[in-house]
């Protein structure tokens, strides 16, 4: 999965997704009927379907952005103070490295014991090797962004680890599903690579207002519950693509969920029933756009999410690609 590796290793904090967009645009060039970037930075590809009286507009959304930090102050001793961009576990990044957009590397420290930081990014600082403000400001300035460093490694049993599977793996799924779409299905499919999900699902809100879809589908990671963690549930890496049944940010449409479960059964796609009881996805913004949109979700279970070393299964990824392809080719009938 060289493309997935490239996507995870690219730099793209929320609001600064240009490098990710460039990679995706290169990969999907010539595959869609229309490809364009909207004013907020969403990359949207439309693949038209065959003429049909049952034709629906389907919007698949996977966000390009990742979590990170923004510089709030450069101290007199050269330390860089930051605020978080998206939800971050301070303990996950403590004593580890970050990289700024210009390539400057730093190591994350804490004002006191990390246990007392209580998950506040304001208690952290970044050491870039400078001991004066004047020297530090040659490399980093107030307002600059930095993100995690987390190399891509193959693990045992088809597992892989890297930073930013949230949600570069969703982008990868959309790219591969688009490659499978020859335009002979019954629906028009919009592949939306959205921006700014980690700070409020903003890109999907804009894209859905433009597209006005009949069906919205978030393609994103969901937390693993197999090993003890801060969450409890049934999700497990390697147990199949997740069919989202619970998402606190949006109520999933019963008919669409049933159709997705049927799609998995009919096409022998290994799946698990995904209930996420904390967090949210682009489905939230799509659901409440316009006069309301029916939504559902495809999930890739992610162990240790929002860290530089999360773990997913390649088998689950292949299942997500297959489901995204087969589901968007179904005929949907809505009750009046």
Coordinates of C-alpha atoms in Angstrom, one line a residue:
X1 CA 0.0 0.0 0.0
X2 CA 2.6 2.5 -1.1
X3 CA 0.0 5.2 -1.7
X4 CA -1.5 4.8 1.8
X5 CA 2.1 5.1 3.2
X6 CA 2.7 8.3 1.2
X7 CA -0.6 9.8 2.4
X8 CA 0.2 9.0 6.1
X9 CA 3.7 10.5 5.9
X10 CA 2.6 13.7 4.2
X11 CA 2.0 16.9 6.3
X12 CA -1.5 18.3 6.5
X13 CA -2.8 19.8 9.7
X14 CA -6.5 21.0 9.7
X15 CA -6.7 24.1 7.5
X16 CA -3.4 23.4 5.9
X17 CA -4.2 20.3 3.7
X18 CA -2.6 21.4 0.4
X19 CA 0.1 18.7 0.3
X20 CA -2.5 16.0 0.8
X21 CA -4.8 17.5 -1.8
X22 CA -1.9 17.5 -4.3
X23 CA -1.2 13.8 -3.8
X24 CA -4.9 12.9 -4.2
X25 CA -5.4 15.1 -7.2
X26 CA -2.4 13.4 -8.9
X27 CA -3.9 9.9 -8.2
X28 CA -7.5 10.6 -9.4
X29 CA -6.6 12.7 -12.5
X30 CA -8.6 11.4 -15.5
X31 CA -10.8 9.1 -13.3
X32 CA -13.8 11.3 -12.9
X33 CA -16.1 13.4 -15.0
X34 CA -15.4 16.5 -12.9
X35 CA -12.7 17.3 -10.5
X36 CA -12.5 20.7 -8.7
X37 CA -11.4 22.4 -5.5
X38 CA -13.9 24.6 -3.7
X39 CA -13.0 27.9 -1.9
X40 CA -12.4 26.2 1.5
X41 CA -10.1 23.6 0.0
X42 CA -12.3 20.5 -0.4
X43 CA -11.3 18.4 -3.4
X44 CA -14.4 17.0 -5.1
X45 CA -14.6 14.4 -7.8
X46 CA -17.9 13.5 -9.6
X47 CA -18.3 10.2 -11.4
X48 CA -21.7 10.2 -13.2
X49 CA -23.7 7.1 -13.3
X50 CA -25.9 5.7 -16.1
X51 CA -29.3 7.3 -16.7
X52 CA -31.9 5.8 -14.4
X53 CA -35.3 6.9 -12.9
X54 CA -34.0 5.8 -9.5
X55 CA -30.7 7.8 -9.8
X56 CA -29.5 9.3 -6.5
X57 CA -26.7 11.7 -5.7
X58 CA -24.4 10.0 -3.3
X59 CA -21.7 11.9 -1.4
X60 CA -18.8 10.0 0.1
X61 CA -16.7 12.1 2.4
X62 CA -13.3 11.4 3.9
X63 CA -11.3 14.1 5.5
X64 CA -7.7 15.0 4.5
X65 CA -6.7 16.9 7.6
X66 CA -4.9 15.6 10.7
X67 CA -4.5 16.8 14.3
X68 CA -1.6 19.0 15.4
X69 CA -0.5 22.2 17.2
X70 CA -0.4 25.9 16.5
X71 CA 2.3 28.2 18.0
X72 CA 0.9 30.7 20.5
X73 CA 4.1 32.1 21.9
X74 CA 7.9 31.9 21.6
X75 CA 9.4 32.1 25.1
X76 CA 12.6 34.1 25.9
X77 CA 14.5 30.8 26.5
X78 CA 13.6 29.6 23.0
X79 CA 10.8 27.2 24.0
X80 CA 7.7 27.1 21.7
X81 CA 4.3 27.3 23.4
X82 CA 1.3 25.9 21.5
X83 CA -2.4 25.3 21.5
X84 CA -4.0 22.1 20.0
X85 CA -5.6 21.8 16.6
X86 CA -8.1 19.0 17.0
X87 CA -8.3 16.7 20.0
X88 CA -4.9 15.5 21.2
X89 CA -3.8 13.3 24.1
X90 CA -0.9 15.3 25.7
X91 CA 0.5 12.1 27.1
X92 CA 0.7 10.5 23.6
X93 CA 3.0 13.2 22.2
X94 CA 5.0 14.0 25.4
X95 CA 8.8 13.5 24.8
X96 CA 8.2 12.7 21.2
X97 CA 8.9 14.6 18.0
X98 CA 6.8 17.0 15.9
X99 CA 7.5 18.6 12.5
X100 CA 6.6 22.1 11.4
X101 CA 5.4 23.0 7.9
X102 CA 8.8 24.3 6.9
X103 CA 10.5 21.1 8.0
X104 CA 11.8 22.3 11.4
X105 CA 11.8 19.4 14.0
X106 CA 11.0 19.8 17.7
X107 CA 10.6 17.6 20.8
X108 CA 7.6 18.0 23.0
X109 CA 8.1 18.7 26.7
X110 CA 5.9 19.7 29.6
X111 CA 5.8 22.6 32.1
X112 CA 5.6 20.1 34.9
X113 CA 4.7 16.4 35.4
X114 CA 2.8 15.2 32.4
X115 CA 0.2 13.6 34.7
X116 CA -0.6 17.1 36.0
X117 CA -1.1 18.6 32.5
X118 CA -4.6 17.0 32.5
X119 CA -4.7 16.9 28.7
X120 CA -4.1 20.6 28.3
X121 CA -1.9 21.6 25.3
X122 CA -1.2 24.8 27.1
X123 CA 1.0 23.0 29.5
X124 CA 3.3 21.7 26.7
X125 CA 6.2 23.3 25.0
X126 CA 8.4 22.4 22.0
X127 CA 12.2 22.4 22.1
X128 CA 13.7 23.0 18.6
X129 CA 17.2 23.3 19.9
X130 CA 17.3 27.0 20.5
X131 CA 17.9 28.8 23.8
X132 CA 16.9 32.3 22.9
X133 CA 13.7 33.8 21.4
X134 CA 15.7 35.6 18.7
X135 CA 17.3 32.3 17.5
X136 CA 14.0 30.3 17.7
X137 CA 12.1 32.9 15.7
X138 CA 14.5 32.3 12.8
X139 CA 12.8 28.9 12.4
X140 CA 9.4 29.1 14.0
X141 CA 6.9 32.0 14.5
X142 CA 3.7 32.6 16.3
X143 CA 0.8 31.1 14.2
X144 CA 2.9 28.3 12.6
X145 CA 1.5 24.8 12.7
X146 CA 3.2 21.5 13.5
X147 CA 2.1 17.9 13.3
X148 CA 3.1 14.4 14.6
X149 CA 6.0 12.3 13.2
X150 CA 5.0 8.6 13.0
X151 CA 6.7 6.3 10.4
X152 CA 4.8 3.6 8.5
X153 CA 5.6 0.1 9.5
X154 CA 4.3 -3.4 8.7
X155 CA 3.3 -5.4 11.7
X156 CA 2.3 -9.0 12.0
X157 CA -1.0 -10.5 10.6
X158 CA -1.7 -7.8 8.0
X159 CA -1.6 -5.0 10.6
X160 CA 0.2 -1.7 9.9
X161 CA 1.1 1.3 12.0
X162 CA 1.6 5.0 11.2
X163 CA 0.5 8.4 12.1
X164 CA -2.6 10.0 10.5
X165 CA -4.6 6.9 9.5
X166 CA -7.3 9.3 10.8
X167 CA -8.2 9.9 8.1
X168 CA -5.7 9.3 5.3
X169 CA -7.0 5.7 5.2
X170 CA -10.5 7.1 4.4
X171 CA -8.9 9.1 1.5
X172 CA -7.2 6.0 0.3
X173 CA -10.5 4.1 0.3
X174 CA -12.2 6.8 -1.7
X175 CA -9.3 6.9 -4.3
X176 CA -9.4 3.1 -4.7
X177 CA -13.2 3.0 -4.9
X178 CA -13.2 5.7 -7.6
X179 CA -10.7 3.6 -9.6
X180 CA -13.3 0.8 -9.6
X181 CA -16.2 3.1 -10.7
X182 CA -16.6 2.8 -14.5
X183 CA -19.7 5.0 -14.6
X184 CA -22.1 2.1 -15.3
X185 CA -23.8 2.2 -11.9
X186 CA -27.2 3.7 -11.2
X187 CA -26.0 6.7 -9.2
X188 CA -24.0 9.9 -9.5
X189 CA -21.2 9.6 -6.9
X190 CA -19.3 12.5 -5.4
X191 CA -16.0 11.6 -3.9
X192 CA -15.3 14.4 -1.4
X193 CA -11.9 14.8 0.2
X194 CA -12.8 17.2 2.9
X195 CA -10.9 19.7 5.0
X196 CA -11.1 20.8 8.6
X197 CA -12.9 17.8 10.0
X198 CA -10.8 17.7 13.1
X199 CA -12.0 21.2 14.1
X200 CA -15.7 20.8 13.5
X201 CA -16.4 18.9 10.3
X202 CA -16.4 22.2 8.4
X203 CA -15.3 21.1 5.0
X204 CA -18.1 18.6 4.7
X205 CA -20.7 21.2 5.7
X206 CA -19.6 23.4 2.7
X207 CA -19.4 20.5 0.3
X208 CA -22.8 19.1 1.1
X209 CA -24.4 22.5 0.7
X210 CA -23.0 22.6 -2.8
X211 CA -23.8 19.0 -3.8
X212 CA -27.2 18.7 -2.1
X213 CA -26.8 14.9 -2.0
X214 CA -29.6 12.4 -1.5
X215 CA -27.3 10.1 0.5
X216 CA -24.3 11.1 2.6
X217 CA -21.6 8.6 3.6
X218 CA -18.8 9.3 6.0
X219 CA -15.7 7.2 5.4
X220 CA -13.5 7.5 8.5
X221 CA -11.8 5.6 11.3
X222 CA -13.5 4.4 14.5
X223 CA -11.9 3.5 17.8
X224 CA -10.8 0.0 18.6
X225 CA -12.1 -1.6 21.8
X226 CA -10.3 -5.0 21.7
X227 CA -7.7 -4.0 24.3
X228 CA -8.5 -2.0 27.4
X229 CA -8.6 1.7 26.8
X230 CA -10.5 4.8 27.7
X231 CA -13.5 3.5 25.7
X232 CA -15.6 0.3 25.8
X233 CA -17.4 -1.4 23.0
X234 CA -17.1 -4.2 20.4
X235 CA -14.9 -2.7 17.6
X236 CA -11.8 -4.7 16.9
X237 CA -9.0 -4.2 14.4
X238 CA -9.0 -7.1 11.8
X239 CA -12.7 -8.1 12.3
X240 CA -13.9 -6.5 9.1
X241 CA -15.0 -3.1 7.7
X242 CA -17.2 -1.3 10.1
X243 CA -20.8 -0.6 9.2
X244 CA -21.6 2.4 11.4
X245 CA -24.7 1.9 13.6
X246 CA -23.9 4.5 16.3
X247 CA -22.4 7.9 16.0
X248 CA -23.1 10.6 18.7
X249 CA -22.7 13.3 16.1
X250 CA -25.4 12.1 13.7
X251 CA -28.3 9.6 13.7
X252 CA -27.7 7.1 11.0
X253 CA -30.7 6.5 8.7
X254 CA -32.2 3.1 9.4
X255 CA -32.9 2.2 5.8
X256 CA -29.4 3.1 4.6
X257 CA -27.8 1.1 7.5
X258 CA -30.0 -1.9 6.6
X259 CA -29.0 -1.6 3.0
X260 CA -25.3 -1.5 3.9
X261 CA -25.6 -4.6 6.1
X262 CA -27.4 -6.3 3.2
X263 CA -24.7 -5.2 0.8
X264 CA -22.0 -6.8 3.0
X265 CA -24.0 -10.0 3.2
X266 CA -24.8 -10.3 -0.5
X267 CA -21.2 -9.6 -1.5
X268 CA -19.5 -11.7 1.2
X269 CA -17.7 -8.7 2.7
X270 CA -16.5 -9.3 6.2
X271 CA -17.9 -6.7 8.4
X272 CA -18.5 -5.6 12.0
X273 CA -21.3 -3.5 13.6
X274 CA -19.6 -0.2 14.6
X275 CA -20.9 1.7 17.5
X276 CA -18.9 4.8 18.4
X277 CA -20.0 6.4 21.6
X278 CA -17.6 9.4 21.5
X279 CA -16.5 11.8 18.8
X280 CA -18.0 12.3 15.4
X281 CA -17.6 12.3 11.6
X282 CA -18.4 14.2 8.5
X283 CA -21.8 12.6 8.6
X284 CA -22.8 15.2 11.2
X285 CA -22.4 18.1 8.8
X286 CA -24.0 16.3 5.9
X287 CA -27.0 15.2 7.9
X288 CA -27.9 18.7 8.9
X289 CA -27.1 20.4 5.5
X290 CA -29.9 22.0 3.4
X291 CA -33.2 20.6 4.5
X292 CA -31.6 17.4 5.9
X293 CA -29.8 14.5 4.3
X294 CA -30.0 10.8 5.0
X295 CA -26.6 9.6 6.2
X296 CA -24.7 6.4 7.1
X297 CA -21.0 5.5 7.6
X298 CA -18.2 3.2 6.6
X299 CA -15.6 2.7 9.2
X300 CA -12.0 1.4 9.5
X301 CA -11.3 0.3 13.1
X302 CA -8.2 2.2 14.4
X303 CA -6.3 1.2 17.6
X304 CA -4.6 4.0 19.4
X305 CA -6.2 6.7 17.3
X306 CA -5.1 10.4 17.5
X307 CA -1.5 9.3 18.1
X308 CA 1.6 8.9 16.1
X309 CA 1.4 5.1 16.2
X310 CA -2.1 4.0 15.5
X311 CA -2.8 0.5 14.1
X312 CA -5.2 -0.7 11.4
X313 CA -5.7 -3.9 9.4
X314 CA -5.0 -4.1 5.6
X315 CA -7.8 -6.7 5.4
X316 CA -10.3 -4.1 6.9
X317 CA -9.1 -1.5 4.4
X318 CA -9.7 -3.8 1.5
X319 CA -13.2 -4.5 2.8
X320 CA -13.9 -0.8 3.1
X321 CA -12.9 -0.3 -0.6
X322 CA -15.2 -3.1 -1.7
X323 CA -18.1 -1.8 0.4
X324 CA -17.7 1.7 -0.9
X325 CA -17.7 0.4 -4.4
X326 CA -20.6 -2.0 -4.1
X327 CA -22.8 0.2 -1.9
X328 CA -22.7 3.2 -4.2
X329 CA -23.9 0.9 -7.1
X330 CA -27.1 -0.1 -5.3
X331 CA -30.5 1.1 -6.3
X332 CA -32.2 3.0 -3.4
X333 CA -35.9 3.6 -3.0
X334 CA -37.0 6.1 -0.4
X335 CA -40.5 6.0 1.1
X336 CA -42.5 9.2 0.7

